Coordinates of C-alpha atoms and ligand atoms in Angstrom, one line a residue:
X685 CA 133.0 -90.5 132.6
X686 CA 133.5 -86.5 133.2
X687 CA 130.7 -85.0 131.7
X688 CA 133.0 -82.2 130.1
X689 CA 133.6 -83.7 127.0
X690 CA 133.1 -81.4 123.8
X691 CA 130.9 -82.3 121.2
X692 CA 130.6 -79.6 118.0
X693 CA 126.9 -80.6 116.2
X694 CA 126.9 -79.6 113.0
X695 CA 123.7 -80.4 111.3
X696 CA 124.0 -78.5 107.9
X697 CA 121.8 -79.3 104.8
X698 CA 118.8 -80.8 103.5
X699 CA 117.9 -84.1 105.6
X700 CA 121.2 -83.2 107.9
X701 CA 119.5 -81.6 110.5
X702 CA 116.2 -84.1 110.4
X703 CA 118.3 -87.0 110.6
X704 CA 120.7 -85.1 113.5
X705 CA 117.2 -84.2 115.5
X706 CA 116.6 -88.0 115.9
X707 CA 120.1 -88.5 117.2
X708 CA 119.7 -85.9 119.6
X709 CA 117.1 -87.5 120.9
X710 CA 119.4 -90.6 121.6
X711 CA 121.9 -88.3 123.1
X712 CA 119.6 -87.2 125.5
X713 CA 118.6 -90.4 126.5
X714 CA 122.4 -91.6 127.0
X715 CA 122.8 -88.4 128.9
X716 CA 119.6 -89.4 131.4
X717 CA 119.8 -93.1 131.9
X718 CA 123.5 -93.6 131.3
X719 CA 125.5 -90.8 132.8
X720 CA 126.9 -90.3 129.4
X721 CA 127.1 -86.8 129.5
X722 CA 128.6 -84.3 126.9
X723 CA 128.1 -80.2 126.5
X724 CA 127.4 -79.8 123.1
X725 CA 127.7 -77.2 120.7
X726 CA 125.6 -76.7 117.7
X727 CA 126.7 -74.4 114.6
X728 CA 125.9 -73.7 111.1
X729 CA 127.9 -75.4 107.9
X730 CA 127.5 -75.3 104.2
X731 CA 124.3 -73.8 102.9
X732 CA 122.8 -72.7 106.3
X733 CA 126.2 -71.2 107.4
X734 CA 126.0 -69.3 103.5
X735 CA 122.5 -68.0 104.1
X736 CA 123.0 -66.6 107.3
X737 CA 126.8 -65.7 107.5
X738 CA 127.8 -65.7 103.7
X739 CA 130.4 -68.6 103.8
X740 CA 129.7 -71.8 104.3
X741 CA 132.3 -71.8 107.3
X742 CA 132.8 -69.3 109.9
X743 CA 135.7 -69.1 111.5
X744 CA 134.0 -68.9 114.7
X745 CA 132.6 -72.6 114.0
X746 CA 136.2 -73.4 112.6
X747 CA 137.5 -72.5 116.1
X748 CA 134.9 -74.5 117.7
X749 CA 135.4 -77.2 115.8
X750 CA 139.4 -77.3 116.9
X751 CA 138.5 -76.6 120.6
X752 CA 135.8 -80.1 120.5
X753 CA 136.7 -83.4 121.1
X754 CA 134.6 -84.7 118.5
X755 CA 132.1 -83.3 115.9
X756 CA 129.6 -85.1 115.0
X757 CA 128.6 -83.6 111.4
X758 CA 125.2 -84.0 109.4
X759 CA 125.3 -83.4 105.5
X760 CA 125.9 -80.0 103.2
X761 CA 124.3 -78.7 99.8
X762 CA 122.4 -78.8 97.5
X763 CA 120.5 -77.3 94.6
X764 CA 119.7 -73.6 95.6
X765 CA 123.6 -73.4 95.9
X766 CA 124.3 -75.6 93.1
X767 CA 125.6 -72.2 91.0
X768 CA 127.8 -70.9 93.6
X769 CA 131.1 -70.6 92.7
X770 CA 133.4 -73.3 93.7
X771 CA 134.9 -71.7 96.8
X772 CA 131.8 -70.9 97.9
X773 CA 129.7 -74.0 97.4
X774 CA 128.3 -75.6 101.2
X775 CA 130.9 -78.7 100.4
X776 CA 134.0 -76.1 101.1
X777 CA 132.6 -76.0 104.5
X778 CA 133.0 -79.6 105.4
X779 CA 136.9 -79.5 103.2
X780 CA 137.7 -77.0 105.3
X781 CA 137.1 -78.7 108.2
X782 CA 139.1 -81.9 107.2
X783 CA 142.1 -79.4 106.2
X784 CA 142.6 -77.8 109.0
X785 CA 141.8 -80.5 111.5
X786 CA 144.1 -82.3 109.5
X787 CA 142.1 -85.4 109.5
X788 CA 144.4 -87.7 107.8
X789 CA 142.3 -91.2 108.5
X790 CA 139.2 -91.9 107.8
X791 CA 137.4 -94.9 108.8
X792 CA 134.3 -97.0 106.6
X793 CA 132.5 -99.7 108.5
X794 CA 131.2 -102.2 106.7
X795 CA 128.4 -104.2 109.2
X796 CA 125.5 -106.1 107.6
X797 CA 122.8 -106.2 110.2
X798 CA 121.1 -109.8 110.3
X799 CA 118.0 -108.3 109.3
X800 CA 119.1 -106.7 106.3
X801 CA 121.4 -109.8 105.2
X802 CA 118.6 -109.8 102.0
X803 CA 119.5 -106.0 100.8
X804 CA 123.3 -107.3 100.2
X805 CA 123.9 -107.8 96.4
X806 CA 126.0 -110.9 97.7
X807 CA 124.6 -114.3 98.9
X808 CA 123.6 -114.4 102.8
X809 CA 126.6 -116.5 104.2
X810 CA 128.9 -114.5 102.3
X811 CA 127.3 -111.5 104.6
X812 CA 125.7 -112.6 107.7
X813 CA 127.5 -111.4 110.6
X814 CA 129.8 -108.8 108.7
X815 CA 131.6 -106.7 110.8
X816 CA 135.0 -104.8 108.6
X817 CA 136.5 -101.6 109.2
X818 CA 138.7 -100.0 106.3
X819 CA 141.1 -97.2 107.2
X820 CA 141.8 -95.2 104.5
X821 CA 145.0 -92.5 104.2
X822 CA 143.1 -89.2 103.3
X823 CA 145.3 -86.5 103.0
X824 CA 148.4 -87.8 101.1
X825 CA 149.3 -90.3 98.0
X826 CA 148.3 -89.9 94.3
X827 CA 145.7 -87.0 94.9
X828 CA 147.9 -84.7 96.4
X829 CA 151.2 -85.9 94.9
X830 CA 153.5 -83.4 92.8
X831 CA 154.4 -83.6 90.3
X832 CA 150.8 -83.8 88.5
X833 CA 149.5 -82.3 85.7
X834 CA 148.8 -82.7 81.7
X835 CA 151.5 -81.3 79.4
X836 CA 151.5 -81.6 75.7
X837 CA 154.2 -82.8 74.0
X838 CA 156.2 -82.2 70.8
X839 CA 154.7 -84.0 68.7
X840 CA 151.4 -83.0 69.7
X841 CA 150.3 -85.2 71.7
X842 CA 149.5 -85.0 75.6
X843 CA 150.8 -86.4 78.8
X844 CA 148.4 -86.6 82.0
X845 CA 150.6 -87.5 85.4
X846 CA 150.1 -87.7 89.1
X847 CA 152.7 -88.9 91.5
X848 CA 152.0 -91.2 94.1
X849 CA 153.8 -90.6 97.2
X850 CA 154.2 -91.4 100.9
X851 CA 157.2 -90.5 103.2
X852 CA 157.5 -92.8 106.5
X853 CA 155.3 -90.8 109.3
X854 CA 152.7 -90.4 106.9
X855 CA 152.0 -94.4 106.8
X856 CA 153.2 -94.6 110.3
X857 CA 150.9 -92.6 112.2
X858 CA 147.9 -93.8 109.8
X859 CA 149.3 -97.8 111.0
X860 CA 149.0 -96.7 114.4
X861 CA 145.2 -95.4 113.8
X862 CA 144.6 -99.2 112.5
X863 CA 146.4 -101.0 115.3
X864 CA 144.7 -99.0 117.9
X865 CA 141.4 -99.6 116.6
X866 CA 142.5 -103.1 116.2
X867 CA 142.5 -104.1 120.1
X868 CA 138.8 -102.3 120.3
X869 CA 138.0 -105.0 118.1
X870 CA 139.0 -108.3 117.0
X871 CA 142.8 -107.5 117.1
X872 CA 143.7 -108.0 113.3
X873 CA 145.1 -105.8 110.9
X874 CA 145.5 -105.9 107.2
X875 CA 147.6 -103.5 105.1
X876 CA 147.1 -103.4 101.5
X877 CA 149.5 -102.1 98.9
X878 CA 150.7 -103.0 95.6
X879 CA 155.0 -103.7 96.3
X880 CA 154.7 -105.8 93.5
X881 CA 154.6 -103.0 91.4
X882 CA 155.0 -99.6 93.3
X883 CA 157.7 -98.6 95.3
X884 CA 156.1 -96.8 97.4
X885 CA 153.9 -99.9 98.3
X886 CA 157.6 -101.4 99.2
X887 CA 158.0 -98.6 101.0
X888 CA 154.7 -98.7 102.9
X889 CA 154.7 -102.5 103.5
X890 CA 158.8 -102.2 105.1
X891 CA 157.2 -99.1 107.4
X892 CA 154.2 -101.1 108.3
X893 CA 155.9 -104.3 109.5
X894 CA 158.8 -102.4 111.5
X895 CA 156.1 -100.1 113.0
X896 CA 154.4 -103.2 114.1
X897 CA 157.5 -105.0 115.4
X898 CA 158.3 -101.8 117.5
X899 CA 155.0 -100.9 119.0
X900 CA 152.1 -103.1 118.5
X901 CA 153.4 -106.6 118.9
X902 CA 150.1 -107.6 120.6
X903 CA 147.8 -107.0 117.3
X904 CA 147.9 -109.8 113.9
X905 CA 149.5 -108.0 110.6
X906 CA 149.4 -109.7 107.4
X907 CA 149.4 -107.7 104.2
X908 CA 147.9 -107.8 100.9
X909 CA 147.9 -106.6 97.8
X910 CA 145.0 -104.3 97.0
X911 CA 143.9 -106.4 93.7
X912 CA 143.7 -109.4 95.9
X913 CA 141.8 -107.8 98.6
X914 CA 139.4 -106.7 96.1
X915 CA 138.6 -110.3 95.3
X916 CA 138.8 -111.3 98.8
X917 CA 136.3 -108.1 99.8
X918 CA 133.3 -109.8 97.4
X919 CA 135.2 -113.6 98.1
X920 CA 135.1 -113.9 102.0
X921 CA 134.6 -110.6 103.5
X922 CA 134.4 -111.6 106.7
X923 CA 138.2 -112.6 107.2
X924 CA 139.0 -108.7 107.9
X925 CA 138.7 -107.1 110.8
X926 CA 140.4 -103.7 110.1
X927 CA 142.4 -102.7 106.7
X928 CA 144.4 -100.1 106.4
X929 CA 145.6 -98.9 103.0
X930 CA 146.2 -95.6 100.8
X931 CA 144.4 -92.8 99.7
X932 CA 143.5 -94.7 96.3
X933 CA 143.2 -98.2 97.3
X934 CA 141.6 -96.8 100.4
X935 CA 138.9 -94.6 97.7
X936 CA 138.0 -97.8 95.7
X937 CA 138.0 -100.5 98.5
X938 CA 135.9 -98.3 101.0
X939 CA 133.2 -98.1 98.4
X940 CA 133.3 -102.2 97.7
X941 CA 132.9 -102.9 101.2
X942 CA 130.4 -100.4 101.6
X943 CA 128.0 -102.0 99.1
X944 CA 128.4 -105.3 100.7
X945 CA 125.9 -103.8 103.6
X946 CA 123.5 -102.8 100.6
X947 CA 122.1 -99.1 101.8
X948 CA 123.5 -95.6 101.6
X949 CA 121.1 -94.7 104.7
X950 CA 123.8 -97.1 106.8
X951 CA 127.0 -96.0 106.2
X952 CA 128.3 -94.3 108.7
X953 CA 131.8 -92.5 108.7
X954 CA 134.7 -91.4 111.0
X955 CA 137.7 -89.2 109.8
X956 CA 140.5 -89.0 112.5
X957 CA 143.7 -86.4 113.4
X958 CA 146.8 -86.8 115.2
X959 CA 147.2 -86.8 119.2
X960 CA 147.6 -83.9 120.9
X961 CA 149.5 -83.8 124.2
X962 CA 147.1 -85.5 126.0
X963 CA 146.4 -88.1 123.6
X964 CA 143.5 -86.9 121.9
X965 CA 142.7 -87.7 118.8
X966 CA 140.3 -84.7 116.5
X967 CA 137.8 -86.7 114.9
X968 CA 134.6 -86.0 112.9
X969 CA 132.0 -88.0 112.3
X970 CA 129.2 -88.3 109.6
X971 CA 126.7 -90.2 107.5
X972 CA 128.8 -91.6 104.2
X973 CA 125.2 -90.0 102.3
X974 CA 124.9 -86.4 101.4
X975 CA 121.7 -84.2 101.8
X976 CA 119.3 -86.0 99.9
X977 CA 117.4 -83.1 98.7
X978 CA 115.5 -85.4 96.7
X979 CA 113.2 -86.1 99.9
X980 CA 114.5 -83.6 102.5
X981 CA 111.4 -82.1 104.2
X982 CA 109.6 -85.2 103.6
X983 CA 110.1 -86.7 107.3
X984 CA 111.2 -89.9 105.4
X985 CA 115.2 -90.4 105.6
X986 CA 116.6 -92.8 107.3
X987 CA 118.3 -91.6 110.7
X988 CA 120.7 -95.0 111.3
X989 CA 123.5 -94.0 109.5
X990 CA 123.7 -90.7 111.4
X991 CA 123.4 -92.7 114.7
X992 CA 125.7 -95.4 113.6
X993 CA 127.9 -92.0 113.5
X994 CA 127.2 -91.4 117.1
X995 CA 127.8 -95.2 117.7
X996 CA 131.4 -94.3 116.4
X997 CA 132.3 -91.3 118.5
X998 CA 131.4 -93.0 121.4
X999 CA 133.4 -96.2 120.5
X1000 CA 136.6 -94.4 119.1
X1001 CA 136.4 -91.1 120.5
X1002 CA 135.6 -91.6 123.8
X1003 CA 136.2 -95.8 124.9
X1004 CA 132.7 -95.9 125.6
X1005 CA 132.1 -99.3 123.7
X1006 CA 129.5 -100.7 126.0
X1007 CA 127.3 -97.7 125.2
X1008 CA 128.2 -97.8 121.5
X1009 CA 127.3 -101.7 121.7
X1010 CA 123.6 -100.2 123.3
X1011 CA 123.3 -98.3 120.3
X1012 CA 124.2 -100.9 117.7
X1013 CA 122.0 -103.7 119.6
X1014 CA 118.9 -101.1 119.5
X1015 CA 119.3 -100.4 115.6
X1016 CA 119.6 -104.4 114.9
X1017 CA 116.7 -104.9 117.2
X1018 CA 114.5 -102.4 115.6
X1019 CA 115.3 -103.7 112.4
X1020 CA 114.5 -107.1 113.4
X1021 CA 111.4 -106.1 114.6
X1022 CA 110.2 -104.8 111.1
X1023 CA 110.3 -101.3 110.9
X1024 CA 112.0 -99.4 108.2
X1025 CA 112.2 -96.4 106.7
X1026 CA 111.4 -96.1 103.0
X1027 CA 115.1 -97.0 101.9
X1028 CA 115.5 -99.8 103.6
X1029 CA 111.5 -101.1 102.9
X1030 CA 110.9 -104.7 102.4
X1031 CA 107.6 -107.0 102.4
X1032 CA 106.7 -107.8 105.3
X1033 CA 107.9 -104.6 107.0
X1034 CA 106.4 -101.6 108.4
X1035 CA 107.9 -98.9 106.3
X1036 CA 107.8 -95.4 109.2
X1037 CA 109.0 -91.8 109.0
X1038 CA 112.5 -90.6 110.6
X1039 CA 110.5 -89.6 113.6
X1040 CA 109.0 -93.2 114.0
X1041 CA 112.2 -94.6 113.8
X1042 CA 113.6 -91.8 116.7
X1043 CA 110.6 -93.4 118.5
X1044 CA 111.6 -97.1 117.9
X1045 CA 114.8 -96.6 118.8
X1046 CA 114.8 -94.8 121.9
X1047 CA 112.1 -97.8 123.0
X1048 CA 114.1 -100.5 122.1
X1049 CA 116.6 -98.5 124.1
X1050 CA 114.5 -98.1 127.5
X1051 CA 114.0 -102.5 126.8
X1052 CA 118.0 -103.1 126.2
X1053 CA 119.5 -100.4 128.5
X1054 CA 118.2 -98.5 131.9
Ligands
NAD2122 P1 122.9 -88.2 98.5 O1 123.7 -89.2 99.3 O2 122.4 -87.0 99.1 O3 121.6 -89.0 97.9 C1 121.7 -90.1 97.0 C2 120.4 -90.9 97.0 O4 120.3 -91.6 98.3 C3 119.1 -90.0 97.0 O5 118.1 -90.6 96.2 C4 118.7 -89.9 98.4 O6 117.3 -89.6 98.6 C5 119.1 -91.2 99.0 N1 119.5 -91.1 100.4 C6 120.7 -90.6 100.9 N2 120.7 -90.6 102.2 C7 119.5 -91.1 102.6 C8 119.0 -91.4 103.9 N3 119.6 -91.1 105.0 N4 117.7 -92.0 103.9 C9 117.1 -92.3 102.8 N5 117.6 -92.0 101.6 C10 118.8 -91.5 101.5 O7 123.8 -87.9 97.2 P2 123.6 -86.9 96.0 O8 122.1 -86.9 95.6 O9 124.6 -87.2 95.0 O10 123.9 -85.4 96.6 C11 123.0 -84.5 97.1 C12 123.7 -83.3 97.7 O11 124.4 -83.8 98.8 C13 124.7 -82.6 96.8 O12 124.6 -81.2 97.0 C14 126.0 -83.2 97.2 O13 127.1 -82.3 96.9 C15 125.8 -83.3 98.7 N6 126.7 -84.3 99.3 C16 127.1 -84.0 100.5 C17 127.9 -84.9 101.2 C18 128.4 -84.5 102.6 O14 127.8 -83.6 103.2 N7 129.4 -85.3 103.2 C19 128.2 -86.2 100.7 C20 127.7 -86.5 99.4 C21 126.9 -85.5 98.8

């Protein structure tokens, strides 16, 4: 691979930039024993880009962020900027980013790690082996929609509305997102919808099917309606591979499948634009957590869902799926090995620091990978 590829870092907040150091470390280590090399940037957001700049956003970093070919983004806030006014709060800097990169899909793995098969609220053979990806639409639908409001009427009473809508590129170009990623994986995608009940889930599962007949023949489509897949999520999980629905279905199934892995400190996140010319896609990626400020400074959060996020870029970002499977296999062997940070403990286990887990992975690395 060239070794010019952009990356933006963008630690931020709290445990952001603890977790980020250990991921680093694993860049680093890509970069010497893999030839997986990228330049990278780092830059201030939300309340470190406040303290020293006075918005949580330059437009300096904005730039930079346009001009990578990934970001790979940490975690913003917390309490000493808790009284902010809105438009200032750290979070702006992170919308902002999403706005104008106009990052329209955003991607949730769900992957239970054998390992952690016990930390799953479901039964094990539900679990084992779990490996789902949800796209969700992110910048259209019911929260953006207009007409919306609350009005009161004559009598007295009030009226809250939104609108749910989608025109026929926006559901197109987030299908092609999921039947992309499809043929990186196992080659079947789901759309969810209500066209029971809503026409524009008519609308969205006509688009889907003749987007599929004209360009991505190759991939399985079935469809579903988004009560069902619900049932199905906690039912038999593991007959998705990718599903792609709306901005609400999208909000509520994301966090379903997300609890079927069982631990905030391994969620990792993707949130991808449209192709340029060349057919790049912007995409930033993150931990699903926020800045923990609850134990930030302790040396105790969990780094894995930050380095799942690394995992991602190099998968969808950059085609490098052997090197994201090196990643993946060193997390799963690390956890099978016993060590785990506090949020993940279990008896039995040796509960270690994030450092200690940089450590463990970056051994199990030099085992797997030179
Ligand atoms: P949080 O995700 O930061 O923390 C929730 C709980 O999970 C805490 O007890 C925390 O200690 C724990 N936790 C989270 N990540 C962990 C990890 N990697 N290892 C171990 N434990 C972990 O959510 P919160 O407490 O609601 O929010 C804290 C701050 O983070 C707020 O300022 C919020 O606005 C911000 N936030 C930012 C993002 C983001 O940057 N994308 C997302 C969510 C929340």
């Amino acid at each position: 691979m060239a070794a010019n590829k952009k990356i933006l870092v963008l630690p931020g907040d709290g445990i952001g930039p603890e977790v980020m150091g250990q991921v680093r470390r694993v860049v680093d280590w890509f970069a010497k024993h893999r030839a997986v090399g990228f330049d990278l940037n780092e830059g201030l957001c939300g309340g470190a880009a406040l303290d020293k700049h006075g918005t949580p956003l330059t437009d300096e970093t904005m730039a930079d962020a346009m001009d990578a070919d990934a970001v790979l983004f940490g975690s913003v806030g917390g309490p000493k900027w808790d009284d902010l006014p809105f438009e200032k709060k750290p979070e702006r800097g992170l919308l902002r980013l999403r706005k104008e990169m106009d990052l329209f899909a955003n991607l949730r793995p769900a992957v239970v790690f054998d390992p952690l098969v016990g930390a799953s609220s479901l039964k094990p053979e539900i679990v084992q082996g779990l490996d789902l990806l949800i796209i969700r639409e992110l910048t259209g639908g019911v929260y953006f929609g207009e007409p919306r409001g609350i009005e009161t009427l004559p009598d007295g009473t009030k009226r809250g509305f939104d609108t749910q809508v989608y025109t026929t590129p926006e559901i197109e170009r987030v299908a092609d997102v999921a039947f992309d990623l499809a043929r990186k994986r196992r080659n079947k995608v789901t759309s969810v919808e209500k066209a029971n009940v809503m026409h524009s889930g008519v609308l969205w599962r006509q688009t889907v099917t003749d987007l599929h007949a004209a360009k991505h023949k190759d991939v399985e489509l079935g469809h579903m309606y988004a009560d069902n897949c619900a049932m199905q999520l906690v039912r038999w999980p593991k007959q998705f591979d990718v599903i792609v629905t709306d901005n609400l279905f999208g909000d509520m199934l994301s966090d379903c499948a997300a609890m079927l892995t069982g631990s905030l400190g391994m969620l990792p996140s993707a949130s991808l634009g449209a192709p340029d010319a060349t057919g790049r896609r912007r995409a930033l990626y993150e931990p699903v957590h926020g800045s923990a400020p609850d134990i930030a400074g302790k040396g105790i959060a969990n780094p894995l869902a930050e380095l799942m996020s690394y995992s991602m870029m190099l998968r969808y970002s950059f085609d490098l799926a052997e090197d994201a499977d090196l990643v993946d296999q060193a997390i799963s062997k690390v956890l099978a090995e016993g060590k785990r940070t506090a949020d993940i403990a279990e008896a039995g286990a040796t509960t270690v620091s994030t450092g200690q887990m940089g450590d463990a992975i970056l051994d199990a690395l030099d085992r797997l990978g030179r």
